[in-house]
Amino acid sequence: MNIIVFIKATIDRNAPLGPDETFPGDRDDKADVMTNNYDKHAIEAALQIVEKKGDGKVTAVCLGSDMADKVVKEAIAMGCHEAFRIENSEARVINFFSVAKILAAAIKKIGTYDLILFGMQSYDYGTATMAPMVSEFLDLPTASWVERISLNGDKINVEKVIEGGTRTIELQLPAVLSIASSGDFEEPRYTSVRRIMKASRTKVPVWEIDKLEAGALDTNVEFTKIEQPPARMEECVVFKDDDVPVLIDNLLSALKDKGLNLGAYK
Amino acid sequence: MTKLIVVIEIAKGKITGITKECLTVAKKLSEDLGVDIEGVMLGHGINDLAVNATKYGIKKIYKVDDAQFAGINILYHTRTLEELVKQFSPPTIIMAGASLYGQEIIPRLAARFNSAIFASVTSLVLEGDNLVGIHPLFEEKLLGTMSADKNQMNFVTILGGNNPEAEIDESLSGEVTDFAPVISERDKRETFVEEKIAKVSVDITKAKLIIAGGRGVGGKEKFGIIHETAKTLGGEVGASRAAVDADWVPYDHEIGQTGKTITPDFYIGCGISGAIQHLVGMRNSKTIIAVNTDEEAPMLDVAHYAIIADLHEVLPELIKKL
Ligand SMILES: Cc1cc2nc3c(=O)[nH]c(=O)nc-3n(C[C@H](O)[C@H](O)[C@H](O)COP(=O)(O)OP(=O)(O)OC[C@H]3O[C@@H](n4cnc5c(N)ncnc54)[C@H](O)[C@@H]3O)c2cc1C
Ligand SMILES: Nc1ncnc2c1ncn2[C@@H]1O[C@H](COP(=O)(O)O)[C@@H](O)[C@H]1O
């Protein structure tokens, strides 16, 4: 069972966002870059499947700038057998259509695979387009928001999230899945300090976009500008570090000052 | 002349709300372009639904009505939609709501036509020779403006919760034509097995006050405090998907992308971290209060007030004081 899992480097949600921040955030400070949280669920799924099968290999792939090496190393620390980065410094390719073509080309270059896993969405672009687009470029069946998986010979049974419930479908392998943040892979494993130390010493192999035969990377939809939404009028008023009755009194009087009454609906 | 086609999604025997939101965007666009809205509907036993859909101002519905479409199969849907879209030359706009279905089918279809897409946009309007859409980035902390030539093939998904639902107008009518399904041998690599959908009996969308509980509540019995608080304050019970998944509270109470969108006077979120999938369902509530032990929880990005403490200490005390 060979599994390819795609991981993206995004900006830490607590790091300041520039007013015109672009993907994948060529940052001066490595501390601001992190693994797209949802991709850890995909890594968890890949590792669980291989562990259960007792054989196989998990290869993690990231398209990003050299800042993303940190993310590739984290995938190794979590237990991926192999990991590499496709060079995209200075955010050369940012539109998701071209990104999908590059990822599909990388899969072709890897050559042997049974399953291709994605996170359910990225923190920055968050369109959830990658799994369905890449699956189409490779002419493979696909399912997004997968919560549970069971292997069944050369087929796979997946349970995926739909509005108000779940749908179960069976797919012929190889297949492309995006993994849900809920369900069997909800809690990605922690890595030990020792593993992180070890992984930090590995050298990350880097592939060039131009050598991947991804085809034309033009797009017919463009981002023309990125801006901040109208600023929120007020910051959140936080009540903390006091006895609970005092915290509640403070909240109720703050509400009262604004002419708001929590007791009005009884 | 531009073709404007809306993929009409059906769930539980009804046209989905997010499709109706998409129809609102399509209506404005159709007026600006000076064209009719057309629709495509795939399923089984859907003739009445198709006729009903014309009352939303859709002039022509392509109806794919076949037993093989009783359960959704993405490969079948892609192939059949491909055959339909192939009949039209550019300029053509194909739109759907950015539901879980729309987000799967539209990118796949766009890739098949080698056309880029307006993925998850809140709006789509005509500006000169371009279509322009707004796509939220970084969980809505930034807004990206996307632009494309209106004279090519354009695929679009419209994010839910940003446009009113189109209303039915009994005086309107349109044509319903059958479109034969197309399924190739390769499409049988996907098989529909089953679908489990919760019944809905309670409607929390009208409530003026919502007390919502999440995983932080800690158990089914412990969820009692959420019910008790809601009862005392005269509100309804809401929940995160984590609480619903754990079977602490029925699906009717779920708020967010796969649950309800609410805009009450007060939303009190207890033990809910504020994942984007939850926030999209409640961030327009008038006053948002978070009760959480973690001051870093993303819920505080949208909350007006927050109490940083154990909800099981806060709620009984709140009941006492009100
Ligand atoms: C396709 C898809 C669709 C989804 N749609 C939705 C949706 O519509 N709605 C939705 O809600 N989710 C949805 N989700 C799930 C979503 O991604 C999150 O997993 C979920 O919202 C998390 O729920 P939570 O905040 O209750 O739990 P957690 O994220 O685990 O947060 C628990 C919170 O409780 C706090 N806490 C713990 N103990 C206490 C205490 N004693 N007192 C106070 N606070 C405490 C913690 O600090 C934490 O912030 C969806 C997921 C998928 C895959
Ligand atoms: N630059 C990238 N490198 C590797 N994987 C990516 C990249 N961008 C997106 N992905 C994958 O695609 C998923 C969905 O992203 P998106 O379509 O942007 O919401 C992510 O969770 C990742 O698994």
XYZ file of C-alpha atoms and ligand atoms in Angstrom:
664
model
C 0.000 0.000 0.000
C 1.710 3.168 -1.202
C 0.164 6.408 -0.046
C 0.966 9.942 -1.135
C -0.159 12.679 1.231
C -0.184 16.353 0.347
C 0.737 18.857 2.999
C 0.744 22.613 2.768
C 2.736 25.204 4.659
C 0.496 27.998 5.894
C 0.843 30.959 8.174
C 0.344 30.298 11.866
C -3.123 31.449 12.824
C -1.658 33.508 15.658
C 0.908 35.250 13.457
C 0.024 38.736 12.228
C -1.486 38.826 8.738
C -0.366 41.491 6.312
C -3.138 43.433 4.579
C -2.262 41.819 1.232
C -0.945 38.459 2.378
C -0.488 35.915 -0.402
C 0.112 32.222 -0.589
C 2.256 30.592 0.665
C 3.523 33.480 2.702
C 7.164 34.099 2.066
C 7.898 35.054 5.605
C 11.028 36.385 7.231
C 10.328 34.488 10.392
C 10.145 30.700 10.198
C 8.162 30.691 13.431
C 5.178 32.133 11.543
C 4.974 29.126 9.203
C 3.225 25.911 10.162
C 1.694 22.757 8.725
C -1.843 23.354 7.512
C -3.704 21.894 10.493
C -6.134 19.825 8.433
C -3.241 18.062 6.688
C -2.226 16.397 9.936
C -5.484 14.435 9.785
C -4.475 13.248 6.307
C -1.047 12.169 7.594
C -2.757 10.372 10.486
C -5.047 8.534 8.059
C -2.118 7.504 5.843
C -0.099 6.195 8.784
C -3.049 4.306 10.265
C -3.814 2.601 6.954
C -0.216 1.487 6.441
C 0.096 0.355 10.063
C -3.088 -1.673 9.810
C -2.018 -3.274 6.533
C 1.385 -4.042 7.933
C 3.183 -2.947 4.810
C 3.499 0.085 2.610
C 5.008 3.503 2.446
C 3.775 7.024 3.097
C 5.263 9.820 0.989
C 4.518 13.417 1.963
C 4.693 16.158 -0.672
C 4.614 19.911 -0.205
C 4.644 22.682 -2.789
C 6.167 25.673 -1.064
C 9.063 27.997 -0.406
C 12.142 26.996 1.614
C 10.188 28.113 4.682
C 8.121 24.973 4.139
C 11.060 22.645 4.877
C 9.948 22.827 8.482
C 6.592 21.363 7.474
C 8.185 18.567 5.445
C 10.360 17.671 8.427
C 7.340 17.597 10.705
C 5.742 15.035 8.384
C 8.861 12.873 8.754
C 8.750 13.315 12.521
C 5.115 12.166 12.550
C 6.184 8.955 10.810
C 6.011 9.503 7.028
C 8.624 7.330 5.357
C 9.602 9.839 2.722
C 8.931 13.510 2.159
C 9.934 16.180 -0.278
C 9.201 19.721 -1.316
C 8.483 21.193 -4.719
C 10.249 24.515 -4.946
C 7.859 27.484 -5.087
C 9.838 30.362 -3.660
C 8.582 33.907 -4.081
C 5.138 32.314 -4.504
C 5.731 31.746 -8.184
C 2.585 29.717 -8.707
C -0.368 30.793 -6.619
C -3.574 30.070 -8.515
C -5.141 26.815 -7.436
C -5.724 25.505 -10.926
C -1.987 25.526 -11.639
C -1.188 24.202 -8.168
C -3.459 21.224 -8.894
C -1.628 20.593 -12.179
C 1.740 20.638 -10.434
C 0.563 18.273 -7.689
C -0.885 15.904 -10.314
C 2.411 15.991 -12.224
C 4.326 15.174 -9.031
C 2.082 12.149 -8.463
C 2.808 10.942 -11.991
C 6.507 11.320 -11.370
C 6.305 9.310 -8.134
C 4.587 6.680 -10.257
C 3.414 4.001 -7.832
C 0.499 4.769 -5.557
C -2.697 3.218 -4.260
C -4.092 6.172 -2.375
C -3.597 9.914 -2.596
C -4.642 11.883 0.458
C -5.338 15.570 0.992
C -6.327 17.677 3.959
C -9.949 18.798 3.743
C -9.034 22.427 3.102
C -6.187 24.859 3.466
C -6.174 27.577 6.126
C -5.143 30.265 3.656
C -7.081 29.569 0.434
C -9.564 27.130 1.887
C -11.346 26.188 -1.317
C -11.161 22.393 -0.917
C -10.563 22.244 -4.665
C -7.312 20.304 -4.666
C -8.591 16.755 -4.158
C -11.342 16.886 -6.823
C -9.172 18.766 -9.335
C -6.131 16.551 -8.942
C -8.313 13.434 -9.150
C -9.723 14.679 -12.448
C -6.280 15.455 -13.875
C -5.273 11.866 -13.061
C -8.636 10.376 -14.049
C -9.113 8.754 -10.633
C -12.214 8.335 -8.464
C -12.453 10.650 -5.490
C -14.202 11.397 -2.214
C -13.906 14.495 -0.052
C -14.442 14.840 3.744
C -13.758 11.202 4.517
C -14.243 10.208 8.163
C -13.792 6.429 7.990
C -11.995 4.039 5.664
C -11.954 0.285 5.225
C -9.890 -1.564 2.654
C -11.474 -4.322 0.692
C -8.976 -5.876 -1.736
C -8.479 -3.510 -4.658
C -11.404 -1.408 -3.447
C -11.896 0.990 -0.597
C -15.017 1.716 1.383
C -15.258 5.294 2.612
C -17.725 7.079 4.836
C -17.837 10.785 4.083
C -19.530 13.789 5.634
C -22.633 15.185 3.962
C -25.001 17.835 5.299
C -26.895 16.187 8.137
C -25.179 12.822 8.010
C -22.813 10.548 6.129
C -22.651 8.811 2.779
C -20.843 5.521 2.230
C -19.370 4.804 -1.178
C -17.001 2.228 -2.584
C -14.119 3.288 -4.801
C -11.781 1.312 -7.010
C -8.120 1.919 -6.109
C -6.117 3.979 -6.816
C -8.266 6.790 -5.470
C -7.982 10.348 -4.201
C -9.451 11.283 -0.800
C -9.628 14.365 1.338
C -9.679 13.529 5.044
C -12.173 15.145 7.445
C -11.140 16.825 10.679
C -13.773 14.698 12.403
C -14.151 10.909 12.504
C -11.481 8.217 12.811
C -8.571 10.543 12.067
C -9.701 13.359 14.324
C -6.656 13.230 16.576
C -3.367 13.388 14.719
C -0.555 11.778 16.680
C 1.953 13.837 18.613
C 5.591 13.489 17.787
C 8.257 13.096 20.440
C 11.016 15.643 20.916
C 13.496 12.940 19.907
C 11.745 12.367 16.583
C 11.543 16.085 15.868
C 15.265 16.464 16.641
C 16.077 13.565 14.349
C 13.874 14.841 11.547
C 15.298 18.339 11.814
C 18.680 16.949 10.776
C 17.386 15.325 7.586
C 17.936 17.102 4.312
C 14.721 17.790 2.433
C 14.853 16.722 -1.225
C 13.655 19.518 -3.490
C 11.993 19.095 -6.895
C 11.779 21.809 -9.522
C 8.405 22.750 -11.007
C 9.907 23.026 -14.478
C 11.057 19.403 -14.443
C 7.610 18.030 -13.634
C 5.908 18.325 -17.016
C 2.872 19.907 -15.431
C 1.749 21.471 -18.713
C 0.779 25.085 -19.227
C 0.439 26.878 -15.911
C -1.687 29.760 -17.095
C -5.066 30.404 -15.601
C -8.206 32.103 -16.674
C -9.185 33.352 -13.246
C -6.883 35.775 -11.476
C -6.617 37.260 -8.024
C -6.633 40.988 -8.757
C -6.465 42.204 -5.181
C -6.422 41.040 -1.598
C -7.716 43.291 1.147
C -8.872 43.380 4.717
C -12.597 43.185 5.367
C -14.104 46.228 7.085
C -12.583 46.223 10.561
C -14.662 45.000 13.433
C -15.810 47.898 15.551
C -14.944 46.446 18.934
C -12.430 43.971 20.295
C -13.705 41.048 22.334
C -14.105 42.059 25.994
C -12.501 39.298 28.057
C -13.399 38.526 31.674
C -10.907 36.242 33.416
C -8.708 35.570 36.449
C -11.387 36.139 39.053
C -14.056 34.236 40.954
C -16.815 33.047 38.650
C -19.591 35.103 40.331
C -17.463 38.222 39.848
C -16.805 37.376 36.191
C -20.539 37.023 35.608
C -21.353 40.269 37.404
C -18.796 41.997 35.219
C -20.303 40.509 32.066
C -23.850 41.428 33.065
C -22.925 44.997 33.887
C -20.964 45.344 30.632
C -24.067 44.149 28.775
C -26.234 46.550 30.743
C -23.976 49.455 29.779
C -24.721 48.597 26.162
C -28.442 48.378 26.808
C -28.433 44.599 26.393
C -30.449 42.323 28.674
C -29.804 38.580 28.772
C -32.840 38.139 31.007
C -35.281 39.579 28.462
C -36.363 36.269 26.918
C -37.683 34.417 29.963
C -25.028 34.834 -26.125
C -23.912 33.689 -22.692
C -25.415 30.521 -21.233
C -26.037 30.682 -17.501
C -26.623 27.303 -15.905
C -27.265 26.518 -12.250
C -26.733 22.992 -10.954
C -29.761 22.429 -8.729
C -28.908 20.300 -5.744
C -31.548 18.175 -4.081
C -31.404 16.819 -0.546
C -34.163 15.124 1.434
C -36.491 15.589 -1.529
C -36.089 19.356 -1.631
C -34.070 21.976 -3.463
C -31.336 22.917 -0.989
C -31.176 26.351 0.650
C -27.674 26.955 -0.670
C -28.947 26.347 -4.232
C -31.578 29.023 -3.617
C -28.829 31.396 -2.435
C -26.944 30.622 -5.629
C -30.108 31.386 -7.615
C -30.213 34.855 -6.058
C -26.698 35.542 -7.362
C -27.619 34.001 -10.726
C -30.717 36.184 -11.023
C -28.785 39.450 -10.734
C -26.157 38.147 -13.128
C -28.787 37.044 -15.652
C -30.294 40.530 -15.618
C -26.900 42.164 -16.140
C -26.053 39.750 -18.946
C -29.515 39.947 -20.437
C -29.920 36.166 -20.546
C -32.200 33.542 -19.003
C -31.244 31.285 -16.124
C -31.238 27.619 -17.029
C -30.865 24.746 -14.620
C -29.806 21.140 -14.472
C -31.174 18.680 -11.949
C -29.988 15.102 -11.440
C -31.807 12.456 -9.436
C -34.617 9.959 -9.541
C -38.351 10.707 -9.494
C -37.718 14.445 -9.620
C -40.296 15.673 -12.106
C -42.336 17.632 -9.553
C -39.173 19.176 -8.164
C -38.108 20.205 -11.655
C -41.451 21.876 -12.352
C -41.240 23.547 -8.948
C -37.736 24.853 -9.732
C -39.045 26.824 -12.721
C -40.999 28.969 -10.250
C -37.679 30.396 -9.071
C -37.317 32.037 -12.455
C -35.440 29.228 -14.208
C -36.552 29.242 -17.830
C -35.372 25.809 -18.788
C -34.512 22.777 -16.684
C -32.462 19.897 -18.010
C -33.747 16.983 -15.970
C -31.679 13.845 -15.595
C -34.163 11.438 -14.060
C -32.815 7.921 -13.721
C -32.715 5.128 -11.142
C -28.921 5.141 -11.323
C -29.061 8.671 -9.909
C -31.119 7.743 -6.840
C -27.929 7.968 -4.765
C -25.242 10.498 -5.587
C -22.271 9.176 -7.546
C -19.778 11.930 -8.326
C -18.367 10.163 -11.387
C -21.860 9.686 -12.880
C -22.726 13.299 -12.163
C -19.476 14.614 -13.663
C -19.858 12.573 -16.847
C -23.470 13.542 -17.420
C -22.850 17.215 -16.668
C -19.842 17.085 -18.997
C -22.067 15.827 -21.841
C -24.574 18.570 -21.172
C -21.996 21.365 -20.953
C -20.257 20.087 -24.109
C -23.356 21.101 -26.070
C -22.779 24.740 -25.216
C -19.970 26.816 -26.569
C -18.293 29.542 -24.561
C -19.324 31.897 -23.098
C -20.989 29.637 -20.539
C -21.242 30.050 -16.776
C -21.927 26.950 -14.676
C -22.797 27.698 -11.062
C -23.657 25.720 -7.952
C -23.853 26.370 -4.231
C -20.583 25.676 -2.401
C -22.203 22.825 -0.479
C -20.138 19.691 0.126
C -21.585 18.381 -3.175
C -20.909 21.624 -5.082
C -17.362 21.789 -3.788
C -16.712 18.281 -5.090
C -18.462 18.361 -8.448
C -17.614 21.858 -9.746
C -13.793 21.679 -9.424
C -13.852 18.218 -10.990
C -15.980 19.481 -13.875
C -13.879 22.631 -14.313
C -10.741 20.517 -14.531
C -12.387 18.326 -17.165
C -12.931 21.427 -19.318
C -9.499 22.731 -18.411
C -11.181 25.866 -17.126
C -10.303 27.586 -13.914
C -12.990 28.269 -11.350
C -14.355 30.890 -9.028
C -14.164 28.596 -6.018
C -16.229 29.491 -2.953
C -17.049 33.094 -3.782
C -19.530 35.177 -1.793
C -20.611 37.100 -4.881
C -20.247 37.094 -8.651
C -20.955 40.202 -10.689
C -20.328 41.599 -14.123
C -17.770 44.411 -14.392
C -17.236 45.420 -17.996
C -15.929 42.377 -19.845
C -15.074 40.546 -16.659
C -16.778 38.427 -14.086
C -15.657 39.411 -10.608
C -16.063 37.379 -7.422
C -14.947 37.728 -3.808
C -13.282 34.755 -2.155
C -12.539 34.921 1.596
C -8.994 33.911 2.531
C -7.497 32.913 5.904
C -10.882 31.923 7.314
C -12.391 35.257 6.307
C -9.647 37.446 7.750
C -8.854 38.696 4.218
C -10.895 39.016 1.046
C -9.493 38.113 -2.361
C -11.001 39.600 -5.500
C -11.031 37.181 -8.436
C -11.541 38.246 -11.993
C -11.964 36.428 -15.300
C -12.964 37.110 -18.885
C -16.730 36.674 -19.168
C -16.417 35.293 -22.682
C -14.878 31.948 -21.729
C -16.169 28.944 -19.792
C -16.505 29.901 -16.144
C -17.277 27.518 -13.293
C -18.484 28.940 -9.992
C -19.398 27.858 -6.454
C -21.275 30.338 -4.247
C -20.521 30.198 -0.508
C -23.531 29.736 1.741
C -24.717 32.327 4.245
C -23.920 35.417 2.168
C -27.002 35.890 -0.007
C -30.730 35.610 0.692
C -32.488 32.525 -0.642
C -34.449 33.086 -3.860
C -38.205 33.064 -3.259
C -40.732 31.077 -5.165
C -43.044 33.014 -7.521
C -46.142 30.985 -8.437
C -46.743 33.119 -11.515
C -43.487 31.970 -13.124
C -43.045 28.877 -15.250
C -40.518 27.301 -17.554
C -39.737 24.341 -19.718
C -38.549 20.968 -18.360
C -36.619 18.782 -20.817
C -35.239 15.349 -20.241
C -31.541 14.868 -20.604
C -30.339 11.291 -20.893
C -27.739 10.167 -18.352
C -24.293 9.304 -19.630
C -22.235 6.806 -17.669
C -19.069 5.183 -18.926
C -17.558 1.902 -17.776
C -14.789 3.844 -15.982
C -17.378 5.721 -13.934
C -18.328 2.438 -12.292
C -15.151 2.736 -10.249
C -17.450 4.523 -7.787
C -20.420 2.731 -6.211
C -23.016 4.333 -3.991
C -23.562 2.199 -0.879
C -25.784 4.098 1.545
C -26.633 7.416 3.079
C -27.502 8.139 6.702
C -29.295 11.416 7.249
C -30.703 12.623 10.556
C -34.346 13.605 10.831
C -35.024 17.204 11.695
C -37.908 18.117 13.992
C -36.748 21.206 15.892
C -36.084 24.521 14.156
C -33.597 26.644 16.097
C -33.261 29.341 13.438
C -36.105 31.480 14.825
C -34.788 31.602 18.407
C -33.717 34.992 19.775
C -31.272 33.442 22.195
C -29.132 30.349 21.685
C -27.038 28.540 24.282
C -24.718 26.282 22.343
C -22.558 23.498 23.738
C -19.514 21.813 22.252
C -17.010 19.118 23.065
C -15.928 21.126 26.093
C -19.227 20.226 27.785
C -17.693 16.807 28.349
C -20.517 14.250 28.100
C -24.153 13.490 27.426
C -25.303 13.883 31.037
C -23.224 16.981 31.435
C -25.019 18.477 28.439
C -28.005 18.826 30.791
C -26.618 22.159 31.985
C -26.929 23.551 28.449
C -30.606 22.511 28.315
C -31.219 23.893 31.784
C -29.628 27.239 30.960
C -31.573 27.494 27.709
C -34.796 26.762 29.584
C -34.102 29.285 32.330
C -33.140 32.051 29.918
C -35.909 31.276 27.446
C -33.627 30.261 24.616
C -32.948 27.296 22.365
C -30.123 24.755 22.560
C -27.437 24.875 19.891
C -24.414 22.623 19.387
C -21.157 22.108 17.565
C -20.785 19.152 15.272
C -18.436 17.524 17.781
C -21.256 17.438 20.353
C -23.687 16.069 17.745
C -21.180 13.452 16.548
C -20.680 12.301 20.127
C -24.444 11.816 20.352
C -24.869 14.252 23.225
C -27.526 16.220 21.350
C -29.549 15.599 18.152
C -28.522 16.972 14.759
C -31.393 19.510 14.706
C -29.294 21.632 17.030
C -26.106 21.675 14.951
C -24.865 25.106 13.900
C -22.506 25.697 10.987
C -21.569 24.580 7.500
C -23.372 21.240 7.806
C -25.988 22.512 10.248
C -28.074 25.640 10.674
C -27.204 29.268 10.045
C -28.465 31.411 12.894
C -28.584 35.156 13.646
C -30.127 35.441 17.131
C -29.890 38.481 19.422
C -27.646 36.443 21.738
C -25.435 33.455 21.005
C -23.626 31.968 23.996
C -21.048 29.377 22.904
C -19.923 27.094 25.731
C -16.944 24.784 25.280
C -16.858 25.445 21.526
C -13.469 26.268 20.047
C -14.792 28.117 16.994
C -13.695 26.058 13.990
C -14.452 27.927 10.763
C -17.122 25.330 9.913
C -18.955 26.383 13.079
C -18.287 30.125 12.787
C -19.897 30.422 9.347
C -23.187 29.404 10.957
C -23.271 31.901 13.858
C -20.834 34.759 13.259
C -23.680 37.135 12.285
C -25.411 36.746 15.653
C -25.964 40.186 17.180
C -24.158 39.606 20.482
C -21.736 36.694 20.799
C -20.583 35.492 24.207
C -17.924 32.800 24.556
C -17.484 30.637 27.641
C -14.208 28.808 27.272
C -11.251 27.755 29.399
C -8.906 28.703 26.562
C -8.365 32.380 25.847
C -6.688 31.484 22.524
C -9.787 29.765 21.118
C -10.700 31.134 17.654
C -14.239 31.737 18.960
C -12.809 34.855 20.616
C -12.021 36.292 17.162
C -15.746 36.713 16.545
C -17.039 37.017 20.133
C -18.020 40.364 21.677
C -17.617 39.078 25.233
C -15.793 36.111 26.699
C -15.638 34.503 30.107
C -12.478 32.463 30.539
C -13.585 29.767 32.995
C -15.095 26.296 33.272
C -18.578 26.338 31.744
C -19.814 24.001 34.481
C -19.040 26.713 37.025
C -20.220 29.606 34.874
C -23.648 28.373 33.744
C -25.106 27.376 37.160
C -23.982 30.756 38.473
C -25.491 32.556 35.485
C -28.807 30.775 36.080
C -28.741 31.949 39.691
C -28.151 35.553 38.713
C -30.892 35.799 36.117
C -17.090 18.535 6.265
C -17.170 19.018 7.675
C -18.186 19.868 8.040
C -18.277 20.354 9.331
N -19.336 21.159 9.663
C -19.444 21.601 10.932
C -20.572 22.384 11.350
O -21.503 22.641 10.586
N -20.619 22.824 12.635
C -19.644 22.545 13.547
O -19.748 22.973 14.701
N -18.574 21.803 13.182
C -18.462 21.309 11.915
N -17.398 20.509 11.592
C -16.431 20.124 12.643
C -15.425 21.220 12.952
O -14.353 21.126 12.034
C -14.865 21.039 14.383
O -14.277 19.776 14.500
C -15.950 21.201 15.459
O -16.680 22.390 15.249
C -15.303 21.237 16.820
O -16.300 21.248 17.804
P -16.013 21.859 19.245
O -15.656 23.295 19.132
O -17.188 21.535 20.100
O -14.815 20.977 19.783
P -13.291 21.359 20.019
O -12.706 21.990 18.828
O -12.641 20.153 20.577
O -13.348 22.501 21.142
C -13.700 22.287 22.475
C -13.514 23.613 23.207
O -13.979 23.484 24.540
C -13.115 24.169 25.432
N -13.319 23.578 26.745
C -12.915 22.358 27.171
N -13.348 22.144 28.426
C -14.042 23.252 28.803
C -14.749 23.632 29.978
N -14.847 22.810 31.038
N -15.329 24.857 30.011
C -15.250 25.695 28.955
N -14.600 25.381 27.822
C -14.012 24.166 27.742
C -11.750 23.971 24.810
O -10.857 24.988 25.240
C -12.062 24.065 23.310
O -11.953 25.402 22.860
C -17.303 19.990 10.292
C -16.285 19.132 9.930
C -16.233 18.607 8.651
C -15.167 17.636 8.322
N 0.924 23.997 -1.978
C 0.463 22.810 -1.587
N 1.329 21.790 -1.368
C 0.871 20.579 -0.970
N -0.414 20.319 -0.753
C -1.312 21.293 -0.946
C -0.932 22.590 -1.388
N -2.047 23.342 -1.493
C -3.086 22.560 -1.132
N -2.643 21.325 -0.798
C -3.466 20.186 -0.327
O -4.797 20.396 -0.734
C -5.674 20.435 0.407
C -6.843 21.332 0.120
O -6.406 22.651 -0.086
P -7.346 23.769 -0.730
O -7.909 23.199 -1.981
O -6.436 24.932 -0.944
O -8.407 24.080 0.294
C -4.776 20.827 1.567
O -5.340 20.414 2.783
C -3.490 20.082 1.192
O -3.593 18.705 1.535
